[in-house]
GROMACS .gro file of C-alpha atoms in nm:
model
  258
    1MET     CA    1   0.000   0.000   0.000
    2ASP     CA    2   0.135   0.344  -0.098
    3LYS     CA    3   0.147   0.594   0.187
    4ASP     CA    4   0.293   0.935   0.268
    5ILE     CA    5   0.402   1.101   0.592
    6GLU     CA    6   0.532   1.452   0.661
    7ILE     CA    7   0.860   1.460   0.857
    8GLU     CA    8   1.092   1.759   0.908
    9GLY     CA    9   0.948   1.944   0.610
   10VAL     CA   10   0.981   1.641   0.382
   11ARG     CA   11   0.697   1.444   0.228
   12LEU     CA   12   0.820   1.088   0.275
   13HIS     CA   13   0.659   0.828   0.049
   14TYR     CA   14   0.671   0.459   0.140
   15GLU     CA   15   0.518   0.125   0.053
   16GLU     CA   16   0.376  -0.073   0.346
   17THR     CA   17   0.326  -0.443   0.278
   18GLY     CA   18   0.327  -0.777   0.455
   19ASN     CA   19   0.193  -0.893   0.788
   20PRO     CA   20   0.099  -0.605   1.024
   21ASP     CA   21   0.157  -0.841   1.318
   22GLY     CA   22   0.498  -0.948   1.192
   23LEU     CA   23   0.833  -0.805   1.293
   24PRO     CA   24   0.900  -0.473   1.114
   25VAL     CA   25   1.171  -0.430   0.851
   26ILE     CA   26   1.269  -0.104   0.683
   27ILE     CA   27   1.419  -0.120   0.333
   28MET     CA   28   1.621   0.169   0.187
   29HIS     CA   29   1.732   0.190  -0.175
   30GLY     CA   30   2.046   0.335  -0.331
   31TRP     CA   31   2.114   0.676  -0.483
   32GLY     CA   32   1.914   0.752  -0.797
   33CYS     CA   33   1.675   0.463  -0.726
   34ASN     CA   34   1.338   0.429  -0.551
   35THR     CA   35   1.105   0.175  -0.396
   36THR     CA   36   1.060  -0.010  -0.726
   37THR     CA   37   1.432  -0.093  -0.741
   38VAL     CA   38   1.424  -0.290  -0.415
   39ARG     CA   39   1.066  -0.416  -0.437
   40SER     CA   40   1.189  -0.770  -0.497
   41ILE     CA   41   1.365  -0.756  -0.158
   42ALA     CA   42   1.041  -0.643   0.005
   43SER     CA   43   0.842  -0.924  -0.156
   44SER     CA   44   1.095  -1.179  -0.030
   45LEU     CA   45   0.993  -1.105   0.330
   46ALA     CA   46   0.633  -0.982   0.303
   47ASP     CA   47   0.472  -1.322   0.369
   48LYS     CA   48   0.559  -1.298   0.740
   49MET     CA   49   0.723  -0.963   0.816
   50HIS     CA   50   0.582  -0.608   0.826
   51VAL     CA   51   0.770  -0.434   0.544
   52PHE     CA   52   0.828  -0.059   0.502
   53ASN     CA   53   0.996   0.024   0.171
   54LEU     CA   54   1.099   0.391   0.173
   55ASP     CA   55   1.147   0.644  -0.105
   56LEU     CA   56   1.438   0.836   0.044
   57PRO     CA   57   1.411   1.218   0.028
   58GLY     CA   58   1.482   1.346  -0.322
   59HIS     CA   59   1.396   1.010  -0.477
   60GLY     CA   60   1.083   0.849  -0.614
   61LYS     CA   61   0.769   1.017  -0.482
   62SER     CA   62   0.937   1.178  -0.178
   63SER     CA   63   1.018   1.548  -0.182
   64GLU     CA   64   1.373   1.683  -0.173
   65PRO     CA   65   1.538   1.782   0.154
   66PRO     CA   66   1.487   2.149   0.246
   67ALA     CA   67   1.863   2.199   0.275
   68VAL     CA   68   2.191   2.026   0.183
   69TRP     CA   69   2.156   1.717   0.401
   70GLY     CA   70   2.429   1.484   0.516
   71VAL     CA   71   2.394   1.121   0.622
   72ASP     CA   72   2.301   1.226   0.977
   73ASP     CA   73   2.002   1.427   0.846
   74PHE     CA   74   1.870   1.129   0.648
   75THR     CA   75   1.923   0.909   0.952
   76ARG     CA   76   1.736   1.145   1.185
   77LEU     CA   77   1.442   1.141   0.944
   78VAL     CA   78   1.429   0.760   0.951
   79GLU     CA   79   1.461   0.765   1.332
   80THR     CA   80   1.160   0.998   1.345
   81PHE     CA   81   0.973   0.768   1.106
   82ILE     CA   82   1.040   0.476   1.341
   83ARG     CA   83   0.912   0.669   1.641
   84GLN     CA   84   0.601   0.798   1.466
   85MET     CA   85   0.514   0.454   1.331
   86LYS     CA   86   0.586   0.306   1.677
   87LEU     CA   87   0.814   0.037   1.536
   88ASP     CA   88   0.996  -0.173   1.794
   89ARG     CA   89   1.354  -0.261   1.699
   90PRO     CA   90   1.293  -0.279   1.323
   91ALA     CA   91   1.527  -0.479   1.104
   92LEU     CA   92   1.715  -0.270   0.846
   93ILE     CA   93   1.805  -0.349   0.486
   94GLY     CA   94   2.003  -0.095   0.287
   95HIS     CA   95   2.140  -0.103  -0.066
   96SER     CA   96   2.424   0.132  -0.162
   97PHE     CA   97   2.335   0.479  -0.024
   98GLY     CA   98   2.062   0.322   0.187
   99GLY     CA   99   2.339   0.123   0.353
  100ARG     CA  100   2.495   0.446   0.480
  101ILE     CA  101   2.176   0.525   0.669
  102CYS     CA  102   2.155   0.169   0.804
  103LEU     CA  103   2.512   0.191   0.935
  104LEU     CA  104   2.458   0.516   1.123
  105LEU     CA  105   2.110   0.419   1.242
  106ALA     CA  106   2.219   0.081   1.378
  107SER     CA  107   2.529   0.229   1.543
  108ARG     CA  108   2.323   0.448   1.776
  109ASN     CA  109   1.990   0.265   1.813
  110ALA     CA  110   1.868  -0.075   1.924
  111THR     CA  111   1.755  -0.238   1.601
  112GLY     CA  112   1.672  -0.577   1.469
  113LYS     CA  113   1.899  -0.753   1.223
  114VAL     CA  114   2.087  -0.547   0.963
  115VAL     CA  115   2.148  -0.640   0.599
  116LEU     CA  116   2.391  -0.430   0.397
  117VAL     CA  117   2.371  -0.494   0.022
  118ASP     CA  118   2.661  -0.352  -0.181
  119ALA     CA  119   2.649  -0.076   0.077
  120ALA     CA  120   2.822   0.261   0.076
  121GLY     CA  121   2.977   0.403   0.391
  122ILE     CA  122   3.350   0.399   0.330
  123LYS     CA  123   3.504   0.705   0.173
  124PRO     CA  124   3.664   0.588  -0.152
  125SER     CA  125   4.034   0.623  -0.216
  126ARG     CA  126   4.066   0.864  -0.507
  127PRO     CA  127   4.339   0.865  -0.773
  128LEU     CA  128   4.511   1.193  -0.863
  129LYS     CA  129   4.316   1.223  -1.191
  130TRP     CA  130   3.990   1.225  -0.994
  131TYR     CA  131   4.100   1.531  -0.796
  132VAL     CA  132   4.217   1.702  -1.116
  133LYS     CA  133   3.875   1.638  -1.273
  134VAL     CA  134   3.672   1.749  -0.969
  135TYR     CA  135   3.868   2.061  -0.886
  136GLY     CA  136   3.888   2.149  -1.254
  137TYR     CA  137   3.508   2.141  -1.264
  138LYS     CA  138   3.483   2.354  -0.950
  139THR     CA  139   3.718   2.611  -1.102
  140VAL     CA  140   3.517   2.627  -1.425
  141LYS     CA  141   3.194   2.657  -1.227
  142HIS     CA  142   3.322   2.970  -1.051
  143ILE     CA  143   3.501   3.152  -1.332
  144ALA     CA  144   3.293   3.063  -1.641
  145PRO     CA  145   3.002   3.302  -1.562
  146ILE     CA  146   3.253   3.585  -1.506
  147ILE     CA  147   3.432   3.529  -1.836
  148LEU     CA  148   3.144   3.413  -2.058
  149GLY     CA  149   2.842   3.570  -1.890
  150LYS     CA  150   2.558   3.389  -1.720
  151LYS     CA  151   2.420   3.203  -2.025
  152GLY     CA  152   2.755   3.119  -2.183
  153GLY     CA  153   2.891   3.012  -1.846
  154LYS     CA  154   2.595   2.784  -1.786
  155ARG     CA  155   2.644   2.614  -2.123
  156LEU     CA  156   3.010   2.549  -2.046
  157ILE     CA  157   2.932   2.424  -1.694
  158ASP     CA  158   2.663   2.187  -1.826
  159TRP     CA  159   2.905   2.055  -2.089
  160TRP     CA  160   3.181   2.006  -1.832
  161ARG     CA  161   2.942   1.835  -1.590
  162GLY     CA  162   2.843   1.593  -1.865
  163LYS     CA  163   3.207   1.499  -1.915
  164ALA     CA  164   3.324   1.499  -1.553
  165GLY     CA  165   3.027   1.389  -1.341
  166SER     CA  166   2.898   1.040  -1.274
  167ALA     CA  167   2.560   0.938  -1.416
  168ASP     CA  168   2.403   0.973  -1.071
  169TYR     CA  169   2.547   1.322  -1.035
  170ARG     CA  170   2.443   1.433  -1.384
  171ASN     CA  171   2.088   1.308  -1.340
  172SER     CA  172   2.033   1.484  -1.006
  173SER     CA  173   1.891   1.829  -0.940
  174ASP     CA  174   2.120   2.106  -0.815
  175MET     CA  175   2.006   2.042  -0.458
  176MET     CA  176   2.058   1.667  -0.480
  177ARG     CA  177   2.401   1.712  -0.642
  178ALA     CA  178   2.504   1.913  -0.337
  179VAL     CA  179   2.355   1.649  -0.108
  180MET     CA  180   2.533   1.371  -0.296
  181SER     CA  181   2.868   1.552  -0.278
  182LYS     CA  182   2.830   1.594   0.098
  183CYS     CA  183   2.720   1.239   0.168
  184VAL     CA  184   2.972   1.059  -0.052
  185ASN     CA  185   3.260   1.222   0.134
  186GLU     CA  186   3.140   1.104   0.476
  187ASP     CA  187   3.337   0.806   0.606
  188LEU     CA  188   3.144   0.589   0.852
  189LYS     CA  189   3.416   0.344   0.953
  190HIS     CA  190   3.428   0.500   1.300
  191VAL     CA  191   3.066   0.402   1.378
  192MET     CA  192   3.088   0.041   1.261
  193PRO     CA  193   3.230  -0.106   1.586
  194SER     CA  194   2.924   0.034   1.771
  195ILE     CA  195   2.678  -0.181   1.576
  196LYS     CA  196   2.543  -0.451   1.809
  197ALA     CA  197   2.276  -0.603   1.585
  198PRO     CA  198   2.346  -0.923   1.388
  199THR     CA  199   2.471  -0.798   1.051
  200LEU     CA  200   2.486  -0.966   0.710
  201LEU     CA  201   2.683  -0.823   0.418
  202ILE     CA  202   2.575  -0.929   0.068
  203TRP     CA  203   2.802  -0.824  -0.218
  204GLY     CA  204   2.871  -0.858  -0.587
  205GLU     CA  205   3.237  -0.939  -0.643
  206GLU     CA  206   3.242  -0.730  -0.961
  207ASP     CA  207   3.099  -0.423  -0.786
  208THR     CA  208   3.296  -0.117  -0.897
  209ALA     CA  209   3.085   0.143  -0.714
  210THR     CA  210   3.135  -0.005  -0.366
  211PRO     CA  211   3.409  -0.264  -0.418
  212LEU     CA  212   3.438  -0.594  -0.232
  213SER     CA  213   3.726  -0.445  -0.033
  214ASP     CA  214   3.466  -0.217   0.134
  215ALA     CA  215   3.265  -0.524   0.237
  216LYS     CA  216   3.575  -0.686   0.387
  217THR     CA  217   3.648  -0.368   0.584
  218MET     CA  218   3.292  -0.364   0.716
  219GLU     CA  219   3.314  -0.735   0.803
  220ARG     CA  220   3.628  -0.661   1.006
  221LEU     CA  221   3.489  -0.354   1.185
  222ILE     CA  222   3.129  -0.462   1.259
  223PRO     CA  223   3.129  -0.711   1.549
  224GLY     CA  224   3.020  -1.057   1.435
  225ALA     CA  225   2.931  -0.949   1.080
  226GLY     CA  226   2.915  -1.215   0.810
  227LEU     CA  227   2.985  -1.169   0.438
  228VAL     CA  228   2.833  -1.348   0.139
  229SER     CA  229   2.965  -1.252  -0.206
  230TRP     CA  230   2.903  -1.376  -0.556
  231PRO     CA  231   3.132  -1.377  -0.861
  232GLY     CA  232   2.990  -1.229  -1.178
  233CYS     CA  233   2.762  -0.990  -0.987
  234GLY     CA  234   2.796  -0.612  -0.972
  235HIS     CA  235   2.658  -0.328  -0.763
  236TYR     CA  236   2.303  -0.467  -0.785
  237SER     CA  237   2.383  -0.816  -0.663
  238PHE     CA  238   2.023  -0.870  -0.551
  239LEU     CA  239   1.909  -0.822  -0.912
  240ASP     CA  240   2.203  -1.005  -1.070
  241ASN     CA  241   2.147  -1.317  -0.859
  242PRO     CA  242   1.785  -1.292  -0.738
  243ALA     CA  243   1.712  -1.656  -0.654
  244THR     CA  244   2.021  -1.708  -0.439
  245PHE     CA  245   1.981  -1.364  -0.283
  246ARG     CA  246   1.629  -1.456  -0.172
  247LEU     CA  247   1.747  -1.785  -0.021
  248VAL     CA  248   2.029  -1.615   0.171
  249LEU     CA  249   1.802  -1.335   0.292
  250ARG     CA  250   1.530  -1.570   0.412
  251SER     CA  251   1.787  -1.790   0.584
  252PHE     CA  252   1.920  -1.488   0.774
  253PHE     CA  253   1.565  -1.399   0.883
  254LYS     CA  254   1.454  -1.758   0.947
  255GLU     CA  255   1.345  -1.683   1.306
  256GLU     CA  256   1.145  -1.378   1.198
  257LEU     CA  257   0.978  -1.578   0.919
  258LYS     CA  258   0.847  -1.860   1.138
   0.00000   0.00000   0.00000
């Protein structure tokens, strides 16, 4: 069932499915995605669990944040959602950017089990050419309107963004580009040892967005975490290997699915 709730000036859209008497689980998608991307994960648990599949702010049918949010702002919104919905120790499942929120949320709250799927949360190591590209873009962004005027500067900036930015960055609004830049540079390794909930990491071994080395770092830093990875799968391992993903997920939640 499609629903909306107003939290901190944001219209948060979510899909509520499953058994209302079952244990709650909150699912959060990655950047540039929405509830439809992770709907197969929701359906894997909806026979027994109470599933809340969120459109994160600035995605799907949810409105954009009112300011340039960081990971803490997204996390506070989900914490408020949990309180308003009166959810007791919900399980958390996060893909990519959604994994960032799961990490911070679980590090400072009592939650149910946590599943991190090709999750972000570790600041990537950047080669020199990346810094040249990024700071070159920032320089052009500031000086182009002065040299070429507002319209000419905008054309050059748009062209440069098309060459230098990632697809997620190019396809975002100005506000969400600023949000993405802030969030992607936040390193959450320091909160990982504080996670007490049973944690499962599921990864594609060919993931280039959040490489397998990130998963191994999380496995080392999160107490008792377990890692399952599959060769031939990329950043969307749950879509690349859906049948096995479902089996692994349901095995991890076997007590909740009784």
